[in-house]
Amino acid sequence: MEESRANTEKMNRPKRERQLLALTGAAALLAVAANLAISAVKSHLKNRQRKDLPGCNVRVNLSAREILRLADRVIAKSKEVHDAVASVPLDKVNYTNVVSALAELEAEQFPLVQSCVFPKLVSTSDEVRRASAEAERRIDAHIATCSQREDVYRVVKAFASRGELMNAEAKCYIQCLVKDYERNGLNLTSTKRKEVQRLKAEIDDLGLQYVQNLKDDRSHLLLPENVLLGLPSEFLKSLDIDETGRYKVTLKSHHVAAVLELCKVGETRRTVAVAYGKRCGQVNLTVLEKLVQCRHKLARLLGYSNYADYVLDNRMAKTPFKIFEFLEDISASLTDLAARELSVLKALKKREEGDFPFGIEDLLYYIKRFQEQQFDLDFGAIKQYFPVNLVLSGVFKIFQDLLGLRFEEVGDPKVWHRDVRLFKVFDLSSGESLGYFYLDLYKREGKYSQTCVVALQNRSLCNKNICQMPVVMLIAQFQNDTDSHPGLLRFSEVVNFFHEFGHVIQHICNRASFVRFSGLRVDPDFVEIPAQVFENWCYESLSLKLISGFHQDMTIPIKEELCKSLRRWRYGFSALKLKQEILYSLFDQIIHSADNVDVVELFKHLHPKVMLGLPMLEGTNPATCFPRSAIGYEASCYSRIWSEVFATDIFTSKFRDDLLDPDVGMKFRNKV
């Protein structure tokens, strides 16, 4: 989503025994906790010798040299199979020598590729992380070469043209192969194909340049202490001070967010917001304009009317028209609620600051002020109810009861760090093995800094001779237990863990036959929906009590009034927040759907229209500091809103009346 530091962890620090997940105070959890304890003991005895996991081809703890050797073997094997497919005479193509050959190669190599790549995220060794990054570079270069193989494309196209009878998934697989090659220009003339590759390279360079300009920006403001009222002393102590005693506030997001959310001085908020919105002004404006032009040229070479059409052709939404219709409908439905929310904030500002006009820079501050006054939520105190192991026990209990799963910890597994835990997942009724997941939850130097899920092996059913279990890894940055401090989770971390664990379950329960469609490799507009559905359990009293317990007495779950406050807090000013997302999503979709758009004037037009008359800050240019549209989410910024709407509809219509209904849960499990 950046990691190259040595691990300085104290290896001799006493560790708490963790084979048994911590118990919750809720009586319903006692049985599952005991179950997990028994499973862990049995598993420990069975795995004392650290045997390889059945059905798992992922390799952990490879040395730097082994990673590079494996990468080279992966590349050599891939070339061998692609050469074999390319050599098939066009009148001899069949399912076995084309579809099976390529699908089985992908199934066999996916866990080996991931074995080379994932160490860069989690290894404690600088050398291993460097080797992993180099392996990824080599493999990516090889994949790029394969995508340009006209000889393989001809064979795949010949098979697709025969119209052989296949099941729906196999038919979709071959269609995707053809589309992949043609989206790389292999159906074009040699001259046009070269232009496609030139444009793709230029697009990559421009996107990286845009982001690098923002990273390299060293802009800052020097502000006296009297204009920083409301900011905590810890924050001020973290700032540099110049010779005149003024504080150096950088224009990095963590400094800006703190000022906009906490500073009581309206003029300071405005000054910081304006400076933040001016970053990389003309330079990134030029880059973005050129970037969009190149994208439209690429799309038209490939037969699309614009770049948004090219992107959406591979997504649920399919067309820009559907996206515009979706965003405008959502925006219109929010207008009345957002207007009421804005009037509340304006009234609050008038009471605190007088007749100064309310601006976009005031949103974060007054939303926080209102929530402090209305919800009486002390998130520091709430944290005391979420010990890490207790949350794990509760989450396991919920997913067990809802989805018919059983989790068994694998004792003494092969892992890359002593804090990492491995679990095997079974179907609760049949006892069938479904897959494995690693939990790498705690902070350490050199580790990837964000919470995320990484697929290590996808299920493959396309060849009965290949028995592969889904394997997935969840990475987090939680605070581990010490002798003096229990490992406690902030509420935001609890929500994030629920979301990411939803991805784990989605990966393991997916039953696709082809690795291409297995696990998390689904439509990008769909991939977040299951995880967003599961986030809802974090705001319901029943489930909150299952995953909580006061750290000094775990029989005491979180109080009912706190559960209700958290739920109200969740939806506080949600219409205004969503309106802001719609604003940026519309901007992104418009510039990628039309030529020669004046991006500055576009934002000036859209901002008051979407944000209920609030104008864009004078002199700012959000287009120059909006990296999601420059790289990674171009023409698809709408996708988070899209998946959230679907997730809300699923939860409300299927789960709200009974959070642990196993019949509904199994239907959902069988569809993810």
XYZ file of C-alpha atoms in Angstrom:
672
model
C 0.000 0.000 0.000
C 8.013 1.565 2.818
C 9.698 -0.627 5.136
C 13.493 -0.982 5.680
C 14.413 -0.750 9.326
C 16.130 -3.263 11.586
C 14.076 -5.058 14.214
C 15.095 -3.931 17.702
C 12.562 -6.010 19.603
C 13.718 -7.286 23.005
C 13.771 -11.035 22.590
C 14.059 -11.761 26.295
C 10.908 -9.937 27.357
C 8.602 -12.409 29.127
C 5.553 -13.262 27.057
C 2.082 -14.104 28.248
C 0.872 -17.571 27.263
C -1.420 -17.027 24.267
C -2.513 -20.470 23.109
C -5.795 -19.841 24.916
C -7.703 -16.847 23.630
C -8.729 -14.459 26.405
C -12.200 -15.051 27.810
C -15.003 -12.569 27.499
C -17.304 -11.743 30.332
C -20.296 -12.794 28.237
C -21.524 -16.273 29.168
C -22.091 -17.134 25.521
C -18.350 -17.013 24.925
C -17.260 -19.456 27.592
C -18.004 -22.508 25.512
C -16.182 -21.325 22.419
C -13.190 -20.194 24.473
C -12.919 -23.654 26.038
C -13.318 -25.185 22.599
C -10.489 -23.062 21.244
C -8.297 -24.003 24.187
C -8.796 -27.727 23.563
C -8.243 -27.256 19.830
C -5.058 -25.306 20.482
C -3.631 -28.017 22.746
C -4.454 -30.784 20.259
C -3.063 -28.713 17.438
C 0.128 -28.021 19.369
C 0.752 -31.744 19.877
C 0.029 -32.569 16.242
C 2.308 -29.851 14.914
C 5.206 -30.129 17.348
C 7.589 -30.889 14.476
C 6.415 -27.872 12.451
C 5.362 -30.007 9.529
C 4.231 -28.416 6.296
C 0.540 -27.562 6.240
C -1.626 -29.899 4.141
C -2.780 -28.155 0.977
C -0.526 -25.141 1.593
C 2.290 -24.323 -0.821
C 3.217 -20.994 0.752
C 6.818 -20.872 1.939
C 7.701 -18.802 4.963
C 11.076 -17.930 6.470
C 12.928 -18.025 3.163
C 16.373 -16.449 3.196
C 17.214 -13.596 0.843
C 19.043 -15.986 -1.476
C 16.163 -18.487 -1.426
C 13.663 -15.768 -2.314
C 15.631 -14.706 -5.383
C 16.181 -18.302 -6.472
C 12.484 -19.064 -6.111
C 11.591 -15.947 -8.109
C 13.879 -17.053 -10.913
C 12.359 -20.553 -10.890
C 8.858 -19.067 -11.016
C 9.818 -16.957 -14.019
C 11.501 -19.892 -15.785
C 8.475 -22.154 -15.259
C 6.109 -19.465 -16.446
C 8.137 -18.921 -19.611
C 8.194 -22.656 -20.242
C 4.403 -22.955 -20.046
C 3.774 -19.827 -22.121
C 6.185 -21.143 -24.763
C 4.331 -24.455 -24.798
C 0.965 -22.743 -25.240
C 2.372 -20.517 -27.960
C 3.634 -23.562 -29.870
C 0.186 -25.182 -30.141
C -0.935 -25.159 -33.810
C -4.040 -23.019 -34.213
C -6.018 -25.950 -35.614
C -5.046 -28.135 -32.611
C -6.089 -25.848 -29.769
C -8.266 -27.414 -27.093
C -9.298 -26.882 -23.479
C -6.402 -28.908 -22.090
C -3.508 -27.337 -23.999
C -4.770 -23.754 -23.643
C -7.188 -23.121 -20.768
C -5.988 -25.826 -18.371
C -2.340 -25.103 -19.072
C -2.618 -21.407 -18.225
C -5.065 -21.842 -15.338
C -2.963 -24.550 -13.676
C 0.182 -22.451 -14.072
C -1.522 -19.572 -12.287
C -2.795 -21.858 -9.515
C 0.626 -23.405 -8.924
C 2.556 -20.158 -9.083
C 0.351 -17.762 -7.109
C 1.479 -19.036 -3.653
C 5.097 -19.187 -4.840
C 4.969 -15.602 -6.098
C 3.412 -14.506 -2.806
C 6.132 -16.406 -0.922
C 8.643 -14.170 -2.668
C 6.690 -10.951 -2.240
C 5.089 -10.952 1.217
C 8.387 -10.920 3.215
C 8.962 -7.291 2.212
C 5.937 -6.420 4.362
C 6.758 -8.402 7.503
C 10.317 -9.695 7.637
C 12.554 -8.594 10.496
C 15.588 -8.666 8.176
C 16.621 -5.730 6.006
C 18.348 -8.139 3.624
C 15.224 -10.283 3.227
C 12.996 -7.247 2.649
C 15.377 -5.977 -0.034
C 15.469 -9.400 -1.699
C 11.675 -9.590 -1.587
C 11.340 -6.179 -3.255
C 13.849 -7.236 -5.923
C 11.972 -10.505 -6.477
C 8.756 -8.559 -6.940
C 10.471 -6.297 -9.475
C 11.701 -9.297 -11.482
C 8.333 -11.043 -11.399
C 6.447 -7.868 -12.353
C 8.787 -7.357 -15.309
C 8.174 -10.943 -16.426
C 4.397 -10.546 -16.094
C 4.585 -7.397 -18.217
C 6.498 -9.351 -20.866
C 3.913 -12.151 -20.820
C 1.119 -9.640 -21.313
C 2.768 -8.647 -24.587
C 3.122 -12.154 -26.049
C 1.344 -12.005 -29.372
C 2.058 -15.696 -30.003
C 0.154 -16.736 -26.851
C -2.649 -14.281 -27.635
C -3.156 -15.841 -31.077
C -3.565 -19.298 -29.543
C -5.937 -18.068 -26.806
C -7.968 -16.130 -29.363
C -8.141 -19.185 -31.642
C -9.528 -21.299 -28.821
C -12.051 -18.612 -27.810
C -13.240 -18.389 -31.424
C -14.071 -22.098 -31.544
C -16.996 -21.627 -29.184
C -16.459 -24.883 -27.313
C -19.010 -25.866 -24.710
C -17.701 -24.917 -21.261
C -19.187 -24.118 -17.888
C -19.868 -20.464 -17.133
C -16.710 -19.943 -15.052
C -14.399 -21.459 -17.663
C -16.078 -19.379 -20.355
C -15.580 -16.239 -18.262
C -11.937 -17.203 -17.710
C -11.141 -17.455 -21.408
C -13.022 -14.202 -22.102
C -10.923 -12.470 -19.444
C -7.703 -13.801 -20.964
C -8.657 -12.427 -24.379
C -9.694 -9.078 -22.889
C -6.442 -8.779 -20.921
C -4.380 -9.172 -24.074
C -6.558 -6.780 -26.051
C -6.472 -4.160 -23.291
C -2.718 -4.297 -23.858
C -3.213 -3.631 -27.569
C -2.388 -7.054 -28.983
C -5.325 -6.862 -31.388
C -3.876 -3.681 -32.908
C -1.288 -3.064 -35.590
C 2.357 -3.080 -34.556
C 2.545 0.711 -34.743
C -0.527 1.234 -32.572
C 0.642 -1.410 -30.122
C 3.912 0.438 -29.623
C 1.950 3.625 -29.012
C -0.168 1.827 -26.390
C 2.971 0.762 -24.541
C 4.489 4.237 -24.810
C 1.334 5.808 -23.400
C 1.128 3.284 -20.570
C 4.729 4.018 -19.610
C 4.092 7.772 -19.747
C 0.915 7.403 -17.659
C 2.829 5.447 -15.016
C 5.585 8.057 -14.936
C 3.167 10.980 -14.676
C 1.158 9.345 -11.893
C 4.295 8.675 -9.887
C 5.535 12.208 -10.548
C 2.266 13.675 -9.226
C 2.509 11.664 -6.010
C 6.226 12.290 -5.618
C 5.659 16.039 -5.895
C 3.308 15.829 -2.918
C 5.746 13.656 -0.963
C 8.597 16.054 -1.667
C 6.593 19.122 -0.685
C 8.208 20.744 2.359
C 5.800 23.639 2.749
C 5.096 24.768 6.279
C 3.643 27.606 8.291
C 5.231 29.385 11.250
C 2.521 30.176 13.781
C 2.682 31.741 17.265
C 1.246 29.786 20.175
C -1.654 32.200 20.700
C -3.230 31.203 17.351
C -2.985 27.486 18.135
C -5.433 27.450 21.030
C -7.108 24.091 21.553
C -4.238 21.982 20.295
C -2.987 19.589 23.002
C 0.373 20.245 24.641
C 1.667 16.872 23.397
C 1.053 17.974 19.819
C 2.743 21.340 20.336
C 5.742 19.639 21.939
C 6.133 17.507 18.801
C 6.543 20.619 16.607
C 9.796 22.373 15.792
C 10.139 25.962 17.030
C 12.008 28.739 15.207
C 14.233 31.348 16.822
C 11.267 33.693 17.404
C 9.276 31.038 19.260
C 6.835 30.285 16.459
C 5.723 26.709 15.871
C 6.467 25.009 12.558
C 3.255 23.402 11.291
C 3.968 21.302 8.213
C 1.421 20.730 5.487
C 1.534 16.970 5.966
C -1.851 15.422 6.608
C -1.299 14.546 10.290
C -0.457 18.171 11.177
C -3.238 19.628 9.052
C -5.867 17.228 10.413
C -4.921 18.091 13.992
C -5.268 21.832 13.365
C -8.541 21.536 11.434
C -10.071 19.284 14.070
C -8.818 20.869 17.298
C -7.758 24.491 16.823
C -10.244 26.962 18.337
C -9.051 29.881 16.203
C -11.089 30.066 12.999
C -8.571 32.191 11.137
C -5.829 29.647 11.847
C -7.978 26.830 10.502
C -8.604 28.838 7.358
C -4.930 29.744 6.915
C -3.833 26.121 7.248
C -6.609 24.817 4.978
C -5.771 27.342 2.259
C -2.058 26.532 2.409
C -2.851 22.807 2.294
C -5.057 23.283 -0.772
C -2.355 25.232 -2.625
C 0.307 22.544 -2.436
C 2.103 21.750 -5.697
C -0.209 24.252 -7.428
C 0.889 24.772 -11.014
C 3.308 21.849 -11.225
C 0.733 19.185 -10.360
C -1.958 20.931 -12.374
C 0.254 20.552 -15.447
C 1.008 16.913 -14.587
C -2.675 16.068 -14.058
C -3.788 17.705 -17.300
C -1.164 15.797 -19.269
C -1.984 12.591 -17.398
C -5.685 12.800 -18.264
C -4.903 13.556 -21.908
C -2.656 10.478 -22.125
C -5.339 8.308 -20.530
C -7.950 9.415 -23.067
C -5.518 8.751 -25.933
C -4.822 5.274 -24.582
C -8.516 4.476 -24.200
C -9.316 5.552 -27.756
C -6.464 3.513 -29.206
C -7.993 0.512 -27.453
C -11.458 1.191 -28.852
C -13.100 3.066 -25.955
C -14.675 6.505 -26.190
C -12.878 7.790 -23.066
C -10.766 6.584 -20.175
C -13.701 6.112 -17.804
C -15.272 3.697 -20.315
C -11.975 1.780 -20.394
C -11.781 1.488 -16.590
C -15.439 0.689 -15.992
C -15.584 -2.016 -18.637
C -14.051 -4.376 -16.034
C -16.333 -3.318 -13.151
C -19.876 -3.846 -11.913
C -20.833 -0.284 -12.782
C -19.889 -0.732 -16.467
C -20.547 2.829 -17.737
C -19.838 6.422 -16.668
C -23.531 7.193 -17.179
C -24.456 4.707 -14.457
C -21.860 6.262 -12.124
C -23.126 9.800 -12.700
C -26.688 8.643 -12.160
C -25.676 6.791 -8.990
C -23.700 9.703 -7.495
C -26.299 12.323 -8.350
C -29.131 10.197 -6.928
C -27.212 9.616 -3.693
C -26.300 13.304 -3.453
C -29.898 14.412 -3.983
C -31.191 11.968 -1.369
C -28.719 13.392 1.156
C -29.444 17.061 0.571
C -32.173 17.601 3.183
C -30.290 15.765 5.935
C -26.989 17.439 5.006
C -28.687 20.855 5.100
C -29.969 20.178 8.620
C -26.514 19.013 9.688
C -24.912 22.132 8.209
C -27.382 24.432 9.949
C -26.491 22.830 13.289
C -22.786 23.446 12.660
C -23.373 27.032 11.521
C -25.360 27.743 14.674
C -22.614 26.258 16.809
C -19.979 28.415 15.108
C -22.094 31.517 15.571
C -22.325 30.825 19.318
C -18.579 30.312 19.621
C -17.141 32.791 17.089
C -19.855 35.301 16.310
C -20.892 36.301 12.805
C -17.885 34.953 10.921
C -19.101 32.993 7.859
C -18.938 29.204 8.020
C -16.433 27.714 5.571
C -15.410 24.260 4.437
C -12.391 24.575 6.746
C -14.752 24.601 9.746
C -16.363 21.209 9.131
C -13.992 18.963 11.075
C -13.715 21.283 14.066
C -17.430 21.836 14.592
C -18.373 18.223 13.903
C -15.981 17.245 16.677
C -17.277 19.999 18.981
C -20.869 18.901 18.483
C -20.013 15.242 19.071
C -18.144 16.111 22.261
C -21.173 17.985 23.554
C -23.843 15.500 22.476
C -22.342 12.025 22.734
C -20.111 12.257 25.806
C -17.737 9.663 24.369
C -14.329 9.260 25.950
C -12.508 7.024 23.480
C -9.614 6.660 25.897
C -11.995 5.136 28.436
C -13.728 3.012 25.774
C -10.361 1.535 24.848
C -10.197 -0.086 28.311
C -12.970 -2.471 27.192
C -11.141 -3.913 24.198
C -8.175 -6.125 25.156
C -6.755 -7.656 21.964
C -7.289 -11.314 22.819
C -10.788 -10.654 24.075
C -11.694 -8.973 20.796
C -10.287 -11.993 18.931
C -12.387 -14.397 21.010
C -15.499 -12.325 20.375
C -14.908 -11.993 16.653
C -14.327 -15.750 16.357
C -17.525 -16.421 18.294
C -19.572 -14.149 16.037
C -18.237 -15.604 12.806
C -18.606 -19.128 14.143
C -22.271 -18.678 15.066
C -23.202 -16.597 12.037
C -21.311 -18.383 9.254
C -20.976 -21.909 10.583
C -17.173 -21.856 10.930
C -14.753 -23.316 13.453
C -11.309 -21.860 14.164
C -8.464 -24.014 15.446
C -5.082 -22.549 16.310
C -2.124 -24.388 14.818
C 0.459 -24.957 17.523
C 4.116 -24.135 16.945
C 3.731 -23.291 13.231
C 6.390 -22.119 10.824
C 6.164 -18.326 11.026
C 8.338 -15.303 10.312
C 8.087 -13.824 13.823
C 7.315 -15.271 17.224
C 4.217 -13.058 17.647
C 2.565 -14.466 14.505
C -0.275 -16.938 15.015
C -1.748 -19.407 12.539
C -5.322 -20.705 12.480
C -7.062 -23.383 10.480
C -10.701 -22.890 9.496
C -13.250 -25.704 9.305
C -16.871 -25.948 8.318
C -18.654 -26.328 11.648
C -21.176 -28.959 10.544
C -19.163 -31.169 8.176
C -15.683 -30.703 9.620
C -14.331 -29.952 6.125
C -11.039 -28.027 6.091
C -11.591 -24.656 4.441
C -8.277 -22.824 4.745
C -5.704 -21.091 6.925
C -5.042 -17.571 8.094
C -2.043 -15.923 9.756
C -2.472 -13.100 12.251
C 0.509 -10.740 12.412
C -1.034 -8.156 14.687
C 1.631 -6.312 16.665
C 3.885 -3.359 16.014
C 7.544 -3.884 15.256
C 10.224 -2.094 13.309
C 10.490 -2.818 9.615
C 6.914 -4.035 9.322
C 4.346 -2.602 6.899
C 2.643 0.244 8.721
C -1.001 -0.217 7.676
C -3.656 -2.752 8.609
C -4.361 -4.922 5.592
C -5.060 -8.432 4.320
C -2.730 -10.207 1.889
C -3.808 -13.316 -0.009
C -0.993 -15.891 0.132
C -2.715 -18.763 -1.666
C -6.027 -18.932 -3.501
C -8.284 -21.951 -3.670
C -7.996 -23.798 -6.955
C -10.513 -26.386 -8.120
C -9.710 -26.277 -11.833
C -7.535 -29.404 -11.607
C -8.306 -32.291 -9.287
C -4.584 -33.067 -9.080
C -3.941 -29.699 -7.422
C -5.234 -29.552 -3.855
C -4.820 -25.980 -2.664
C -6.357 -24.479 0.454
C -6.934 -20.734 0.689
C -4.256 -19.068 2.829
C -4.385 -15.422 3.859
C -2.500 -13.066 6.170
C -3.889 -10.197 8.265
C -1.340 -7.515 9.194
C -2.032 -4.918 11.885
C -0.116 -2.516 14.121
C -1.644 -3.222 17.530
C 0.105 -2.597 20.825
C 1.216 -5.905 22.345
C 0.801 -6.894 25.977
C 3.565 -5.986 28.393
C 3.891 -6.740 32.087
C 2.585 -3.276 32.953
C 0.158 -2.559 30.087
C -2.400 -4.872 28.491
C -2.732 -4.801 24.715
C -5.809 -2.594 24.279
C -7.439 -1.578 21.004
C -8.805 1.828 20.130
C -12.387 1.584 18.926
C -11.262 2.546 15.416
C -8.872 -0.416 15.512
C -11.716 -2.722 16.531
C -13.768 -1.563 13.530
C -10.757 -1.899 11.256
C -10.057 -5.413 12.515
C -13.674 -6.454 11.940
C -13.437 -5.090 8.391
C -10.167 -6.837 7.590
C -11.264 -10.089 9.208
C -14.263 -9.910 6.884
C -11.766 -10.022 4.001
C -10.100 -13.055 5.617
C -13.429 -14.904 5.741
C -14.319 -13.788 2.222
C -11.018 -15.175 0.948
C -11.367 -18.513 2.724
C -15.043 -19.124 1.925
C -14.827 -18.265 -1.773
C -15.462 -21.387 -3.867
C -14.342 -20.263 -7.318
C -12.711 -22.958 -9.440
C -10.136 -20.653 -11.020
C -7.483 -18.761 -9.082
C -8.280 -15.831 -11.372
C -11.645 -15.378 -9.603
C -10.791 -16.828 -6.216
C -10.431 -15.196 -2.817
C -10.164 -11.423 -3.067
C -9.577 -11.390 -6.823
C -13.144 -10.417 -7.582
C -14.710 -7.379 -9.224
C -13.127 -4.260 -7.625
C -16.600 -2.793 -7.103
C -17.570 -5.889 -5.110
C -14.423 -6.743 -3.170
C -15.099 -4.334 -0.277
C -18.790 -5.154 0.142
C -18.548 -8.219 2.450
C -16.025 -6.495 4.741
C -18.183 -3.370 4.903
C -21.205 -5.493 5.777
C -19.321 -6.969 8.747
C -18.317 -3.536 10.073
C -21.940 -3.104 11.179
C -21.495 -5.620 14.017
C -19.170 -3.109 15.730
C -22.100 -0.772 16.386
C -24.702 -3.237 17.655
C -25.111 -3.838 21.388
C -25.256 -7.635 21.139
C -21.986 -7.985 19.260
C -20.230 -5.154 21.111
C -20.820 -6.999 24.373
C -19.478 -10.222 22.863
C -16.174 -8.599 21.925
C -15.697 -6.394 24.998
C -14.777 -6.668 28.662
C -13.088 -4.250 31.048
C -9.408 -5.141 31.000
C -9.190 -5.405 34.821
C -12.361 -7.501 35.059
C -13.350 -9.106 31.786
C -16.723 -10.174 33.112
C -17.820 -6.533 32.753
C -18.757 -5.804 29.115
C -19.132 -2.347 27.638
C -22.164 -0.456 29.006
C -25.399 -0.291 27.041
C -25.432 3.516 27.007
C -21.961 3.525 25.444
C -23.165 1.141 22.737
C -26.008 3.514 21.901
C -23.668 6.518 21.902
C -21.251 4.776 19.538
C -24.072 4.055 17.142
C -25.290 7.669 17.184
C -21.706 8.874 16.813
C -21.264 6.666 13.752
C -24.084 8.362 11.899
C -23.361 11.866 13.138
C -23.018 14.237 10.157
C -22.749 11.259 7.826
C -24.628 13.130 5.075
C -22.114 16.010 4.985
C -19.176 13.600 5.051
C -20.626 11.571 2.204
C -21.345 14.724 0.228
C -17.631 15.527 0.326
C -16.798 12.083 -1.046
C -19.378 12.522 -3.784
C -17.793 15.861 -4.727
C -14.395 14.287 -5.334
C -15.884 11.224 -7.020
C -17.821 13.405 -9.466
C -14.702 15.405 -10.237
C -12.736 12.220 -10.891
C -15.433 10.762 -13.130
C -15.913 13.958 -15.151
C -12.245 14.538 -15.984
C -11.943 10.914 -17.119
C -15.150 11.035 -19.181
C -14.625 14.235 -21.185
C -11.843 16.022 -23.058
C -10.268 19.383 -22.313
C -11.904 19.902 -18.941
C -10.729 22.987 -17.047
C -10.087 21.226 -13.730
C -9.851 24.465 -11.735
C -13.193 25.786 -12.990
C -14.733 22.334 -12.613
C -13.994 22.254 -8.896
C -15.229 25.827 -8.468
C -18.503 24.793 -10.107
C -18.957 21.455 -8.336
C -18.018 22.558 -4.818
C -20.960 24.871 -3.990
C -23.358 22.705 -6.012
C -22.619 19.548 -4.018
C -21.675 21.150 -0.685
C -24.875 23.166 -0.191
C -23.438 26.507 -1.231
C -20.125 26.266 0.616
C -17.536 27.669 -1.812
C -14.117 26.264 -2.485
C -11.423 28.042 -0.491
C -10.148 31.007 -2.467
C -6.821 30.364 -4.166
C -6.827 26.617 -3.579
C -6.856 23.938 -6.229
C -7.907 20.538 -4.854
C -7.074 18.932 -8.199
C -3.366 19.409 -7.512
C -3.371 17.490 -4.221
C -5.833 14.656 -4.865
C -3.581 11.611 -5.419
C -6.408 9.058 -5.583
C -7.411 10.401 -8.992
C -3.806 10.538 -10.161
C -2.820 6.964 -9.363
C -4.632 3.933 -8.070
C -8.282 5.071 -8.210
C -8.471 6.978 -11.472
C -12.049 6.940 -12.822
C -13.031 4.729 -9.867
C -13.089 7.030 -6.817
C -16.826 6.318 -6.641
C -16.167 2.681 -5.720
C -16.055 3.079 -1.941
C -19.451 4.815 -1.937
C -20.813 2.205 -4.332
C -19.778 -0.701 -2.107
C -20.959 1.078 1.054
C -24.442 1.534 -0.386
C -24.629 -2.149 -1.328
C -23.266 -3.189 2.083
C -25.792 -1.027 3.936
C -28.630 -2.479 1.909
C -27.474 -6.060 2.591
C -27.105 -5.502 6.328
C -30.394 -3.654 6.702
C -32.441 -6.120 4.667
C -30.827 -9.379 5.806
C -29.134 -9.064 9.199
C -30.566 -6.215 11.256
C -33.402 -8.219 12.804
C -31.109 -11.055 13.912
C -27.367 -10.455 13.952
C -26.545 -14.144 14.423
C -29.147 -15.826 12.220
C -27.229 -18.880 10.924
C -29.544 -19.414 7.947
C -28.999 -15.896 6.635
C -25.302 -16.142 7.506
C -24.843 -19.343 5.497
C -26.602 -17.841 2.482
C -24.267 -14.860 2.686
C -21.190 -17.093 3.163
C -22.095 -19.081 0.062
C -22.290 -15.925 -2.049
C -19.078 -14.129 -1.045
